[in-house]
C-alpha cells in the first residue's frame, strides 16, 4: 500500500489533498502542525510527503531539512504559498524534491505525486534515461539517440544530475553542491557556462532532451515532443 502524509494546518486544503489522494488509492495520514507532522514523518515509512511551508508552530521546510539530515530520502512535495521563486528555491534547497504553488489544480497535484512515487526514494539506478538520452553512472557515458556524447567530467555531472531529476526543477545551488562539491556563490556563472555547452551538444528534435531555464530558480530537463 502506498502511504502518504499531508502536513497542512488549513483544513480545506488538507482535506482536499487527502481526499484527492485517497481517491487515487493511496493511504493518507494527516497532520495539522509542524510537531505532529515531524513526529509522524520520523516514525513512519511514508512513500511520499506533502508539506505546507507555513505551519502554526513551525515551517514545513524544517521538516524536510530534518529528514534529510537523518538521511531519510522519502520524496517530498512542498506546498508553497505563491508561485514565487523564493519559497520554491528555499524548499528545494531544504531537501524537497518538488513544489506546488497554492492554489493548485488537483490534476497537477496527482501528476506530481505520481512522478515522485515513480522516482522512488532511496533506490539509485545506474542507468538513467530522458527521452533518447541514456546516462550510465557506472561507465560515466552518455548516449544521445545511440550516439556517444563527448562530455567533460563537469558537463557529465551536470547532465547526470539533471537526468536524475528530469521533469523537475533543479536549483543552481543543488547543481553546485552536486557537481562542484564545495558550495560556491550560486550566482557564479560557472553553471550557465556548463549548461550552455551541454545545450550545444544536445540536438533538437522529437524525443530529444532539452534544458530549460526556470527564471530565478534553476533549470529543468524535459523531453521535447
Ligand atoms: Ca499553512
mmCIF file of C-alpha atoms and ligand atoms in Angstrom:
data_model
loop_
_atom_site.group_PDB
_atom_site.id
_atom_site.type_symbol
_atom_site.label_atom_id
_atom_site.label_comp_id
_atom_site.label_asym_id
_atom_site.label_seq_id
_atom_site.Cartn_x
_atom_site.Cartn_y
_atom_site.Cartn_z
ATOM 1 C CA UNK A 1 0.000 0.000 0.000
ATOM 2 C CA UNK A 2 1.307 3.383 -0.922
ATOM 3 C CA UNK A 3 1.236 5.586 2.133
ATOM 4 C CA UNK A 4 1.393 9.364 2.101
ATOM 5 C CA UNK A 5 1.470 12.122 4.712
ATOM 6 C CA UNK A 6 -0.019 15.584 4.298
ATOM 7 C CA UNK A 7 1.080 18.260 6.782
ATOM 8 C CA UNK A 8 -1.083 21.357 6.443
ATOM 9 C CA UNK A 9 -2.913 23.494 9.010
ATOM 10 C CA UNK A 10 -5.509 24.910 6.613
ATOM 11 C CA UNK A 11 -8.328 22.401 6.950
ATOM 12 C CA UNK A 12 -9.850 22.916 3.493
ATOM 13 C CA UNK A 13 -6.523 22.444 1.696
ATOM 14 C CA UNK A 14 -5.521 19.469 3.854
ATOM 15 C CA UNK A 15 -8.870 17.760 3.415
ATOM 16 C CA UNK A 16 -8.866 18.358 -0.324
ATOM 17 C CA UNK A 17 -5.369 16.918 -0.722
ATOM 18 C CA UNK A 18 -6.240 13.911 1.441
ATOM 19 C CA UNK A 19 -9.497 13.318 -0.434
ATOM 20 C CA UNK A 20 -7.918 13.567 -3.873
ATOM 21 C CA UNK A 21 -5.045 11.270 -2.938
ATOM 22 C CA UNK A 22 -7.319 8.717 -1.276
ATOM 23 C CA UNK A 23 -9.395 8.646 -4.451
ATOM 24 C CA UNK A 24 -6.166 7.724 -6.218
ATOM 25 C CA UNK A 25 -5.915 4.693 -3.964
ATOM 26 C CA UNK A 26 -3.274 5.907 -1.521
ATOM 27 C CA UNK A 27 -3.447 5.693 2.254
ATOM 28 C CA UNK A 28 -3.140 9.236 3.591
ATOM 29 C CA UNK A 29 -2.158 10.374 7.085
ATOM 30 C CA UNK A 30 -2.960 13.946 8.064
ATOM 31 C CA UNK A 31 -1.093 16.246 10.429
ATOM 32 C CA UNK A 32 -2.157 19.798 11.250
ATOM 33 C CA UNK A 33 1.091 21.212 12.572
ATOM 34 C CA UNK A 34 4.881 21.009 12.494
ATOM 35 C CA UNK A 35 5.295 18.997 15.706
ATOM 36 C CA UNK A 36 2.820 16.308 14.773
ATOM 37 C CA UNK A 37 3.987 16.246 11.152
ATOM 38 C CA UNK A 38 7.654 15.805 12.043
ATOM 39 C CA UNK A 39 6.854 13.114 14.626
ATOM 40 C CA UNK A 40 4.793 11.151 12.090
ATOM 41 C CA UNK A 41 7.386 11.548 9.334
ATOM 42 C CA UNK A 42 10.129 10.290 11.644
ATOM 43 C CA UNK A 43 8.205 7.302 12.971
ATOM 44 C CA UNK A 44 6.544 6.004 9.799
ATOM 45 C CA UNK A 45 7.887 4.924 6.436
ATOM 46 C CA UNK A 46 5.877 7.028 4.030
ATOM 47 C CA UNK A 47 6.189 6.705 0.269
ATOM 48 C CA UNK A 48 5.891 10.465 -0.128
ATOM 49 C CA UNK A 49 5.206 13.596 1.923
ATOM 50 C CA UNK A 50 3.225 16.714 1.085
ATOM 51 C CA UNK A 51 4.422 19.561 3.310
ATOM 52 C CA UNK A 52 2.960 23.015 3.626
ATOM 53 C CA UNK A 53 5.562 25.731 4.235
ATOM 54 C CA UNK A 54 3.706 27.863 6.770
ATOM 55 C CA UNK A 55 2.532 25.936 9.802
ATOM 56 C CA UNK A 56 1.299 27.426 13.110
ATOM 57 C CA UNK A 57 4.254 26.137 15.139
ATOM 58 C CA UNK A 58 6.992 25.956 12.565
ATOM 59 C CA UNK A 59 7.999 25.676 8.951
ATOM 60 C CA UNK A 60 7.454 22.708 6.645
ATOM 61 C CA UNK A 61 10.926 23.262 5.215
ATOM 62 C CA UNK A 62 12.407 22.400 8.608
ATOM 63 C CA UNK A 63 10.657 19.036 8.447
ATOM 64 C CA UNK A 64 12.317 18.393 5.074
ATOM 65 C CA UNK A 65 15.679 19.596 6.410
ATOM 66 C CA UNK A 66 15.463 17.389 9.499
ATOM 67 C CA UNK A 67 14.551 14.302 7.465
ATOM 68 C CA UNK A 68 17.421 14.848 5.033
ATOM 69 C CA UNK A 69 19.820 15.356 7.919
ATOM 70 C CA UNK A 70 18.655 11.982 9.232
ATOM 71 C CA UNK A 71 19.300 10.556 5.723
ATOM 72 C CA UNK A 72 15.597 9.900 5.208
ATOM 73 C CA UNK A 73 15.162 10.047 1.450
ATOM 74 C CA UNK A 74 11.359 9.941 1.279
ATOM 75 C CA UNK A 75 10.166 12.026 -1.700
ATOM 76 C CA UNK A 76 8.809 15.428 -0.603
ATOM 77 C CA UNK A 77 6.399 17.765 -2.370
ATOM 78 C CA UNK A 78 6.365 21.243 -0.817
ATOM 79 C CA UNK A 79 3.234 23.367 -0.977
ATOM 80 C CA UNK A 80 4.258 26.994 -1.358
ATOM 81 C CA UNK A 81 2.027 29.988 -0.747
ATOM 82 C CA UNK A 82 2.550 31.688 -4.081
ATOM 83 C CA UNK A 83 4.139 30.913 -7.354
ATOM 84 C CA UNK A 84 7.160 32.920 -6.311
ATOM 85 C CA UNK A 85 10.641 31.548 -6.844
ATOM 86 C CA UNK A 86 11.911 32.354 -3.323
ATOM 87 C CA UNK A 87 9.809 29.791 -1.420
ATOM 88 C CA UNK A 88 10.373 27.267 -4.176
ATOM 89 C CA UNK A 89 14.156 27.688 -4.034
ATOM 90 C CA UNK A 90 14.213 27.514 -0.240
ATOM 91 C CA UNK A 91 12.034 24.407 -0.313
ATOM 92 C CA UNK A 92 14.201 22.631 -2.873
ATOM 93 C CA UNK A 93 17.348 23.632 -1.017
ATOM 94 C CA UNK A 94 15.840 22.283 2.213
ATOM 95 C CA UNK A 95 15.615 18.886 0.536
ATOM 96 C CA UNK A 96 12.187 18.884 -1.094
ATOM 97 C CA UNK A 97 12.023 17.110 -4.454
ATOM 98 C CA UNK A 98 9.319 19.259 -5.975
ATOM 99 C CA UNK A 99 6.991 22.130 -5.136
ATOM 100 C CA UNK A 100 3.478 23.182 -5.984
ATOM 101 C CA UNK A 101 2.221 26.760 -5.603
ATOM 102 C CA UNK A 102 -1.135 27.303 -3.934
ATOM 103 C CA UNK A 103 -3.775 27.459 -5.235
ATOM 104 C CA UNK A 104 -3.102 24.368 -7.325
ATOM 105 C CA UNK A 105 -5.002 22.194 -9.720
ATOM 106 C CA UNK A 106 -5.808 18.739 -8.292
ATOM 107 C CA UNK A 107 -4.861 17.123 -11.589
ATOM 108 C CA UNK A 108 -1.408 18.678 -11.252
ATOM 109 C CA UNK A 109 -1.161 17.517 -7.643
ATOM 110 C CA UNK A 110 -1.940 13.939 -8.685
ATOM 111 C CA UNK A 111 0.588 14.088 -11.511
ATOM 112 C CA UNK A 112 3.328 15.448 -9.222
ATOM 113 C CA UNK A 113 2.685 12.706 -6.660
ATOM 114 C CA UNK A 114 2.757 10.016 -9.351
ATOM 115 C CA UNK A 115 6.044 11.407 -10.616
ATOM 116 C CA UNK A 116 7.545 11.455 -7.089
ATOM 117 C CA UNK A 117 6.439 7.884 -6.473
ATOM 118 C CA UNK A 118 7.818 6.700 -9.822
ATOM 119 C CA UNK A 119 11.223 8.084 -8.993
ATOM 120 C CA UNK A 120 11.086 6.334 -5.638
ATOM 121 C CA UNK A 121 13.157 7.215 -2.646
ATOM 122 C CA UNK A 122 16.486 5.707 -1.791
ATOM 123 C CA UNK A 123 16.907 3.280 -4.667
ATOM 124 C CA UNK A 124 19.540 4.576 -7.022
ATOM 125 C CA UNK A 125 19.707 3.237 -10.528
ATOM 126 C CA UNK A 126 22.872 3.138 -12.553
ATOM 127 C CA UNK A 127 21.188 3.891 -15.845
ATOM 128 C CA UNK A 128 19.072 6.994 -16.223
ATOM 129 C CA UNK A 129 17.043 7.979 -19.243
ATOM 130 C CA UNK A 130 15.222 11.027 -20.518
ATOM 131 C CA UNK A 131 13.729 10.529 -23.978
ATOM 132 C CA UNK A 132 16.519 9.426 -26.290
ATOM 133 C CA UNK A 133 19.193 10.279 -23.736
ATOM 134 C CA UNK A 134 20.732 7.449 -21.700
ATOM 135 C CA UNK A 135 23.189 8.249 -18.930
ATOM 136 C CA UNK A 136 25.152 5.459 -17.302
ATOM 137 C CA UNK A 137 26.538 6.325 -13.892
ATOM 138 C CA UNK A 138 28.906 3.358 -13.764
ATOM 139 C CA UNK A 139 30.623 3.832 -17.113
ATOM 140 C CA UNK A 140 30.042 7.603 -16.954
ATOM 141 C CA UNK A 141 28.900 7.612 -20.548
ATOM 142 C CA UNK A 142 26.016 9.433 -22.120
ATOM 143 C CA UNK A 143 24.303 8.251 -25.289
ATOM 144 C CA UNK A 144 22.013 10.523 -27.274
ATOM 145 C CA UNK A 145 19.866 8.596 -29.764
ATOM 146 C CA UNK A 146 22.534 5.875 -29.651
ATOM 147 C CA UNK A 147 25.443 8.251 -30.324
ATOM 148 C CA UNK A 148 28.000 8.765 -27.593
ATOM 149 C CA UNK A 149 28.287 12.332 -26.335
ATOM 150 C CA UNK A 150 31.747 13.725 -25.656
ATOM 151 C CA UNK A 151 31.479 15.427 -22.292
ATOM 152 C CA UNK A 152 33.899 16.825 -19.749
ATOM 153 C CA UNK A 153 33.669 15.478 -16.179
ATOM 154 C CA UNK A 154 31.768 18.570 -15.053
ATOM 155 C CA UNK A 155 29.419 18.504 -18.031
ATOM 156 C CA UNK A 156 28.678 14.857 -17.298
ATOM 157 C CA UNK A 157 27.999 15.713 -13.654
ATOM 158 C CA UNK A 158 25.555 18.470 -14.568
ATOM 159 C CA UNK A 159 23.789 16.257 -17.116
ATOM 160 C CA UNK A 160 23.643 13.301 -14.708
ATOM 161 C CA UNK A 161 22.033 15.454 -12.028
ATOM 162 C CA UNK A 162 19.532 16.933 -14.498
ATOM 163 C CA UNK A 163 18.572 13.474 -15.831
ATOM 164 C CA UNK A 164 18.252 12.080 -12.296
ATOM 165 C CA UNK A 165 15.780 14.913 -11.664
ATOM 166 C CA UNK A 166 14.193 15.018 -15.123
ATOM 167 C CA UNK A 167 10.936 16.970 -15.369
ATOM 168 C CA UNK A 168 11.822 18.620 -12.055
ATOM 169 C CA UNK A 169 13.321 21.989 -11.326
ATOM 170 C CA UNK A 170 16.952 21.738 -10.233
ATOM 171 C CA UNK A 171 18.320 24.778 -8.420
ATOM 172 C CA UNK A 172 21.692 26.318 -9.152
ATOM 173 C CA UNK A 173 22.902 25.587 -5.640
ATOM 174 C CA UNK A 174 21.864 21.928 -5.954
ATOM 175 C CA UNK A 175 23.949 21.679 -9.128
ATOM 176 C CA UNK A 176 26.868 23.445 -7.475
ATOM 177 C CA UNK A 177 26.739 21.119 -4.484
ATOM 178 C CA UNK A 178 26.356 18.009 -6.621
ATOM 179 C CA UNK A 179 28.933 18.747 -9.267
ATOM 180 C CA UNK A 180 31.408 21.099 -7.640
ATOM 181 C CA UNK A 181 31.325 19.503 -4.197
ATOM 182 C CA UNK A 182 32.042 22.667 -2.279
ATOM 183 C CA UNK A 183 29.409 25.370 -2.096
ATOM 184 C CA UNK A 184 30.230 28.298 -4.286
ATOM 185 C CA UNK A 185 28.402 31.525 -4.840
ATOM 186 C CA UNK A 186 25.151 30.360 -6.510
ATOM 187 C CA UNK A 187 25.290 33.445 -8.750
ATOM 188 C CA UNK A 188 28.578 32.330 -10.193
ATOM 189 C CA UNK A 189 28.183 31.875 -13.941
ATOM 190 C CA UNK A 190 30.063 28.568 -13.948
ATOM 191 C CA UNK A 191 26.702 26.747 -14.094
ATOM 192 C CA UNK A 192 25.497 28.807 -17.056
ATOM 193 C CA UNK A 193 28.707 28.133 -18.933
ATOM 194 C CA UNK A 194 28.334 24.389 -18.488
ATOM 195 C CA UNK A 195 24.619 24.398 -19.263
ATOM 196 C CA UNK A 196 25.292 26.405 -22.434
ATOM 197 C CA UNK A 197 27.919 23.849 -23.525
ATOM 198 C CA UNK A 198 25.540 20.974 -22.794
ATOM 199 C CA UNK A 199 22.745 22.627 -24.765
ATOM 200 C CA UNK A 200 25.079 22.912 -27.725
ATOM 201 C CA UNK A 201 25.752 19.176 -27.518
ATOM 202 C CA UNK A 202 22.097 18.142 -27.200
ATOM 203 C CA UNK A 203 20.328 18.200 -30.558
ATOM 204 C CA UNK A 204 16.841 19.461 -31.149
ATOM 205 C CA UNK A 205 14.026 17.244 -32.308
ATOM 206 C CA UNK A 206 11.317 14.854 -31.198
ATOM 207 C CA UNK A 207 12.230 12.824 -28.125
ATOM 208 C CA UNK A 208 15.381 14.863 -27.619
ATOM 209 C CA UNK A 209 16.040 16.146 -24.107
ATOM 210 C CA UNK A 210 16.043 19.888 -23.665
ATOM 211 C CA UNK A 211 17.410 22.005 -20.802
ATOM 212 C CA UNK A 212 15.019 24.837 -19.986
ATOM 213 C CA UNK A 213 15.864 27.775 -17.762
ATOM 214 C CA UNK A 214 13.399 28.337 -14.910
ATOM 215 C CA UNK A 215 13.805 32.032 -14.238
ATOM 216 C CA UNK A 216 15.150 32.857 -10.813
ATOM 217 C CA UNK A 217 15.212 29.192 -9.766
ATOM 218 C CA UNK A 218 17.394 26.988 -11.943
ATOM 219 C CA UNK A 219 16.997 24.504 -14.755
ATOM 220 C CA UNK A 220 14.778 21.655 -15.875
ATOM 221 C CA UNK A 221 15.494 18.813 -18.266
ATOM 222 C CA UNK A 222 12.460 17.808 -20.304
ATOM 223 C CA UNK A 223 11.783 15.746 -23.391
ATOM 224 C CA UNK A 224 10.572 17.784 -26.326
ATOM 225 C CA UNK A 225 7.599 16.333 -28.165
HETATM 226 CA CA1 LIG B 1 -0.359 26.739 6.197
#
